[in-house]
């Protein structure tokens, strides 16, 4: 019997050796093929999620915009001022433009020589086609053009937009991903009258510096140069987006040099990465804010004094230090710093429990009171924020009940106003305080649309609607300021903080400019590697 | 009961299972609050656009009508269109399922190819060093959390040593072979592409090793236990007393009987591997079903969730059938009694 076991032992040994062999041999075989890191003319960005749909008329997600933004051009683009991003816009495809005094007619002259990636010229017809298509498709991106009535071709390179009511953010919305000019030849790919949606969901047909050549689902995107691009030739011939869902794995790949940029790492991972001499962690103040909705239609939250008490019972500093490790600044009113319309001397709540107790007494609300705090595990900061509120509100006799739900369910409850307190993030789609003031406070936008506190004040409605009708920026700023003063007193939200946008690069990656309006979108055409 | 009868009976059962599974998943996914139409058009879309989308998706119809429509399409092999990816669910399954299956089968192969011999060694050399080592390994395997194992393996073998790639199925700088079966190992062989084949093997090793470890441990323990039981029986002693060589006794008489419970374990493990690949897929950025399903759930993507559930339910029934057929083959008594 003893003898008989030898072959078995040998088999096991062979398997083990074989497995080890695979790994060792692999190293030898690959080593001469691929030195550490990524080729000089290739940029590899590690992202956390796959995109959903690449059609500019359909998608509203940052994951998709990261891919499409460099593949298309728009009439306008965000300006770089002194090497820094801004919320101002300048012409991209547009050479010049003029607007009628009533703000209803916008005429654009296009630059000549711009071409789509198949060589088709970008002309007035293409612009008209794009906006007609956007309307016909009628999905999320079209919401940025609520008053657009028609687009007319005036000449080969002149195009006229007519609005049925003034919409001052219009010029800014033209820099949106949704306003990407699409090659009219997409109609050759139309299926069942879908305006080419099926095709554009997975392909790009734009005039930007790059074009999509491969999308391996849940694996990577590969962009290559658009041979007909009318502009300086980018340094990177290839840009890859690798989809790596696990943040530890993304970090590891960056450190190994298999990625040039790693996105969406946690604050503590980024702190660790700062110790790596090959890695550069860059940090920028962003327009992305985190705030708490107080449901103004529900007792006792319908009482402004009670809401003020909550605003005084929030530990802003503790949350920023503890949850964000200091990578955020407290909001001052609803319009974040960096967006025009922000009021630097606006009243700002601070934690003051005595004041909170006094306001609570004045409100006449009897304690103990229980409030639900609605959140999901979509964002890791939401839970600790709730715990912080639970602890400080608890000192006033206000019990906070943590209500964690699936994100989709949470959104449904938000939309129906079925909550007491809820937490959320907001990022502007276009560079105008309209994104904050009108969406958050207009009583016509109850629910997910934007007014998530279900806040209604006729005077505020009047002020912000007026500000959305006139084009004079100084006048608009004044109206928004008046509205903010009322709002801050009535405290329909707890204005927590603006996040810093943080991203980790290999040290040799140069030329990145952070554009506050283009989170997760890299200016790859201007970037290079040393 | 013969093979044919068993198969016929199971096919009937399959229909019942399908009906049950679709009714349950359909009801659950439609009772969960949350509006997929709104998820699809974005949070700031107007009510009008949302309604239009609801209509387009058929979500404005009564639920029984939606169900009937779903079943009619299902019978024609149409699982609907994924709300999230906006591709037919069948197409998505075809893209993502082979990746998961390739990983699961490789892991299964490792678990069986290493686990069975290890179990035999452990049983025949009970209480020797070999036995102790294999037992420690298998206890460790059963009690190690997969995500931890995966992260450590990634950190050491990719991060520190750089022996193996850390993510994906294929080096992104290698042109993938034309897609025929969806199994990269097969596709690259069929295309005569040693570079792609080699890259695939290297990408498979880490996730497959991690995924297989738990099952390897289970198989080893199972084989050891049933071998010990069989080896202590009278007929084995009789065989040995009659001078039949030990090797022959072990392989021809003992192993065959000891394998029956192991087949059950392996059969269940296949289902488990398919489902349990989720963590492995996340850590190693493996583009398989696991992450597809998680994303679909987060998006309330009814057609995708249901398509996957139906698919897995059918898979389970078929795997059970294979397990039962294997029993019959291994043990003539089951064939006789049925």
PDB file of C-alpha atoms in Angstrom, chain B residues 110-218:
ATOM      1  CA  UNK B 110      -8.517  23.333  -9.844  1.00  0.00           C
ATOM      2  CA  UNK B 111     -10.705  22.359  -6.894  1.00  0.00           C
ATOM      3  CA  UNK B 112     -11.358  18.871  -8.246  1.00  0.00           C
ATOM      4  CA  UNK B 113      -7.930  18.217  -9.707  1.00  0.00           C
ATOM      5  CA  UNK B 114      -6.185  19.181  -6.496  1.00  0.00           C
ATOM      6  CA  UNK B 115      -8.911  18.426  -3.941  1.00  0.00           C
ATOM      7  CA  UNK B 116      -9.547  14.770  -4.800  1.00  0.00           C
ATOM      8  CA  UNK B 117      -5.918  13.618  -4.739  1.00  0.00           C
ATOM      9  CA  UNK B 118      -5.327  15.642  -1.613  1.00  0.00           C
ATOM     10  CA  UNK B 119      -8.328  14.022   0.059  1.00  0.00           C
ATOM     11  CA  UNK B 120      -7.141  10.553  -0.909  1.00  0.00           C
ATOM     12  CA  UNK B 121      -3.659  11.198   0.402  1.00  0.00           C
ATOM     13  CA  UNK B 122      -5.128  12.562   3.583  1.00  0.00           C
ATOM     14  CA  UNK B 123      -7.337   9.510   4.090  1.00  0.00           C
ATOM     15  CA  UNK B 124      -4.863   6.807   3.191  1.00  0.00           C
ATOM     16  CA  UNK B 125      -2.142   8.419   5.250  1.00  0.00           C
ATOM     17  CA  UNK B 126      -4.377   9.334   8.133  1.00  0.00           C
ATOM     18  CA  UNK B 127      -2.554  11.063  11.005  1.00  0.00           C
ATOM     19  CA  UNK B 128       0.694  11.503   9.093  1.00  0.00           C
ATOM     20  CA  UNK B 129       2.286  14.832   8.269  1.00  0.00           C
ATOM     21  CA  UNK B 130       0.641  14.862   4.843  1.00  0.00           C
ATOM     22  CA  UNK B 131      -2.769  14.452   6.458  1.00  0.00           C
ATOM     23  CA  UNK B 132      -2.166  17.226   8.960  1.00  0.00           C
ATOM     24  CA  UNK B 133      -0.944  19.617   6.334  1.00  0.00           C
ATOM     25  CA  UNK B 134      -3.881  18.955   4.060  1.00  0.00           C
ATOM     26  CA  UNK B 135      -6.307  19.331   6.957  1.00  0.00           C
ATOM     27  CA  UNK B 136      -4.808  22.633   8.038  1.00  0.00           C
ATOM     28  CA  UNK B 137      -4.991  23.844   4.448  1.00  0.00           C
ATOM     29  CA  UNK B 138      -8.600  22.843   4.096  1.00  0.00           C
ATOM     30  CA  UNK B 139      -9.716  24.285   7.415  1.00  0.00           C
ATOM     31  CA  UNK B 140      -7.971  27.513   6.447  1.00  0.00           C
ATOM     32  CA  UNK B 141      -9.712  27.415   3.084  1.00  0.00           C
ATOM     33  CA  UNK B 142     -13.164  26.945   4.531  1.00  0.00           C
ATOM     34  CA  UNK B 143     -12.684  29.759   7.006  1.00  0.00           C
ATOM     35  CA  UNK B 144     -10.903  32.372   4.871  1.00  0.00           C
ATOM     36  CA  UNK B 145     -13.132  35.167   3.577  1.00  0.00           C
ATOM     37  CA  UNK B 146     -12.872  35.369  -0.176  1.00  0.00           C
ATOM     38  CA  UNK B 147     -12.460  39.141  -0.398  1.00  0.00           C
ATOM     39  CA  UNK B 148      -9.568  39.028   2.055  1.00  0.00           C
ATOM     40  CA  UNK B 149      -7.862  36.193   0.246  1.00  0.00           C
ATOM     41  CA  UNK B 150      -8.345  37.998  -3.050  1.00  0.00           C
ATOM     42  CA  UNK B 151      -6.908  41.267  -1.798  1.00  0.00           C
ATOM     43  CA  UNK B 152      -3.900  39.580  -0.185  1.00  0.00           C
ATOM     44  CA  UNK B 153      -3.219  37.496  -3.281  1.00  0.00           C
ATOM     45  CA  UNK B 154      -3.490  40.652  -5.389  1.00  0.00           C
ATOM     46  CA  UNK B 155      -1.207  42.604  -3.099  1.00  0.00           C
ATOM     47  CA  UNK B 156       1.482  39.901  -3.008  1.00  0.00           C
ATOM     48  CA  UNK B 157       1.437  38.286  -6.432  1.00  0.00           C
ATOM     49  CA  UNK B 158       0.621  41.413  -8.420  1.00  0.00           C
ATOM     50  CA  UNK B 159       1.556  44.339  -6.187  1.00  0.00           C
ATOM     51  CA  UNK B 160       4.786  43.154  -4.593  1.00  0.00           C
ATOM     52  CA  UNK B 161       6.116  40.431  -6.857  1.00  0.00           C
ATOM     53  CA  UNK B 162       4.541  41.505 -10.119  1.00  0.00           C
ATOM     54  CA  UNK B 163       4.286  37.888 -11.276  1.00  0.00           C
ATOM     55  CA  UNK B 164       0.710  38.062 -12.426  1.00  0.00           C
ATOM     56  CA  UNK B 165      -1.536  40.777 -13.877  1.00  0.00           C
ATOM     57  CA  UNK B 166      -3.958  42.414 -11.488  1.00  0.00           C
ATOM     58  CA  UNK B 167      -7.118  42.909 -13.488  1.00  0.00           C
ATOM     59  CA  UNK B 168      -9.199  41.929 -16.461  1.00  0.00           C
ATOM     60  CA  UNK B 169      -9.166  38.900 -18.735  1.00  0.00           C
ATOM     61  CA  UNK B 170      -6.600  39.997 -21.259  1.00  0.00           C
ATOM     62  CA  UNK B 171      -3.848  42.559 -21.500  1.00  0.00           C
ATOM     63  CA  UNK B 172      -5.567  45.639 -22.967  1.00  0.00           C
ATOM     64  CA  UNK B 173      -2.618  46.189 -25.280  1.00  0.00           C
ATOM     65  CA  UNK B 174      -3.128  42.783 -26.889  1.00  0.00           C
ATOM     66  CA  UNK B 175      -5.641  42.699 -29.713  1.00  0.00           C
ATOM     67  CA  UNK B 176      -8.347  40.273 -28.577  1.00  0.00           C
ATOM     68  CA  UNK B 177      -8.955  37.188 -30.732  1.00  0.00           C
ATOM     69  CA  UNK B 178     -12.169  37.155 -32.761  1.00  0.00           C
ATOM     70  CA  UNK B 179     -15.069  36.213 -30.554  1.00  0.00           C
ATOM     71  CA  UNK B 180     -16.465  32.780 -31.358  1.00  0.00           C
ATOM     72  CA  UNK B 181     -17.301  31.076 -28.091  1.00  0.00           C
ATOM     73  CA  UNK B 182     -16.724  33.945 -25.661  1.00  0.00           C
ATOM     74  CA  UNK B 183     -14.230  31.745 -23.817  1.00  0.00           C
ATOM     75  CA  UNK B 184     -10.966  33.536 -24.328  1.00  0.00           C
ATOM     76  CA  UNK B 185      -8.878  30.398 -23.824  1.00  0.00           C
ATOM     77  CA  UNK B 186     -10.775  28.646 -26.609  1.00  0.00           C
ATOM     78  CA  UNK B 187     -11.072  31.679 -28.849  1.00  0.00           C
ATOM     79  CA  UNK B 188      -7.366  32.410 -28.750  1.00  0.00           C
ATOM     80  CA  UNK B 189      -6.527  28.765 -29.485  1.00  0.00           C
ATOM     81  CA  UNK B 190      -8.993  28.684 -32.369  1.00  0.00           C
ATOM     82  CA  UNK B 191      -7.503  31.877 -33.766  1.00  0.00           C
ATOM     83  CA  UNK B 192      -4.000  30.454 -33.377  1.00  0.00           C
ATOM     84  CA  UNK B 193      -2.967  33.272 -31.081  1.00  0.00           C
ATOM     85  CA  UNK B 194      -0.438  32.037 -28.484  1.00  0.00           C
ATOM     86  CA  UNK B 195       0.097  35.585 -27.172  1.00  0.00           C
ATOM     87  CA  UNK B 196      -3.591  36.016 -26.374  1.00  0.00           C
ATOM     88  CA  UNK B 197      -3.813  32.503 -24.948  1.00  0.00           C
ATOM     89  CA  UNK B 198      -0.853  33.069 -22.690  1.00  0.00           C
ATOM     90  CA  UNK B 199      -2.154  36.433 -21.540  1.00  0.00           C
ATOM     91  CA  UNK B 200      -5.535  34.849 -20.768  1.00  0.00           C
ATOM     92  CA  UNK B 201      -3.941  32.079 -18.735  1.00  0.00           C
ATOM     93  CA  UNK B 202      -1.938  34.585 -16.749  1.00  0.00           C
ATOM     94  CA  UNK B 203      -5.038  36.669 -16.092  1.00  0.00           C
ATOM     95  CA  UNK B 204      -7.004  33.597 -15.038  1.00  0.00           C
ATOM     96  CA  UNK B 205      -4.556  32.251 -12.479  1.00  0.00           C
ATOM     97  CA  UNK B 206      -5.098  34.702  -9.611  1.00  0.00           C
ATOM     98  CA  UNK B 207      -8.900  34.920  -9.616  1.00  0.00           C
ATOM     99  CA  UNK B 208      -9.298  31.196 -10.306  1.00  0.00           C
ATOM    100  CA  UNK B 209      -6.920  30.258  -7.497  1.00  0.00           C
ATOM    101  CA  UNK B 210      -8.750  32.476  -5.036  1.00  0.00           C
ATOM    102  CA  UNK B 211     -12.173  31.357  -6.155  1.00  0.00           C
ATOM    103  CA  UNK B 212     -11.208  27.678  -6.089  1.00  0.00           C
ATOM    104  CA  UNK B 213      -9.562  27.680  -2.690  1.00  0.00           C
ATOM    105  CA  UNK B 214     -12.741  27.427  -0.619  1.00  0.00           C
ATOM    106  CA  UNK B 215     -14.105  24.676  -2.818  1.00  0.00           C
ATOM    107  CA  UNK B 216     -10.812  22.885  -2.932  1.00  0.00           C
ATOM    108  CA  UNK B 217     -10.938  22.769   0.831  1.00  0.00           C
ATOM    109  CA  UNK B 218     -14.508  21.476   0.844  1.00  0.00           C
TER     110      UNK B 218
END
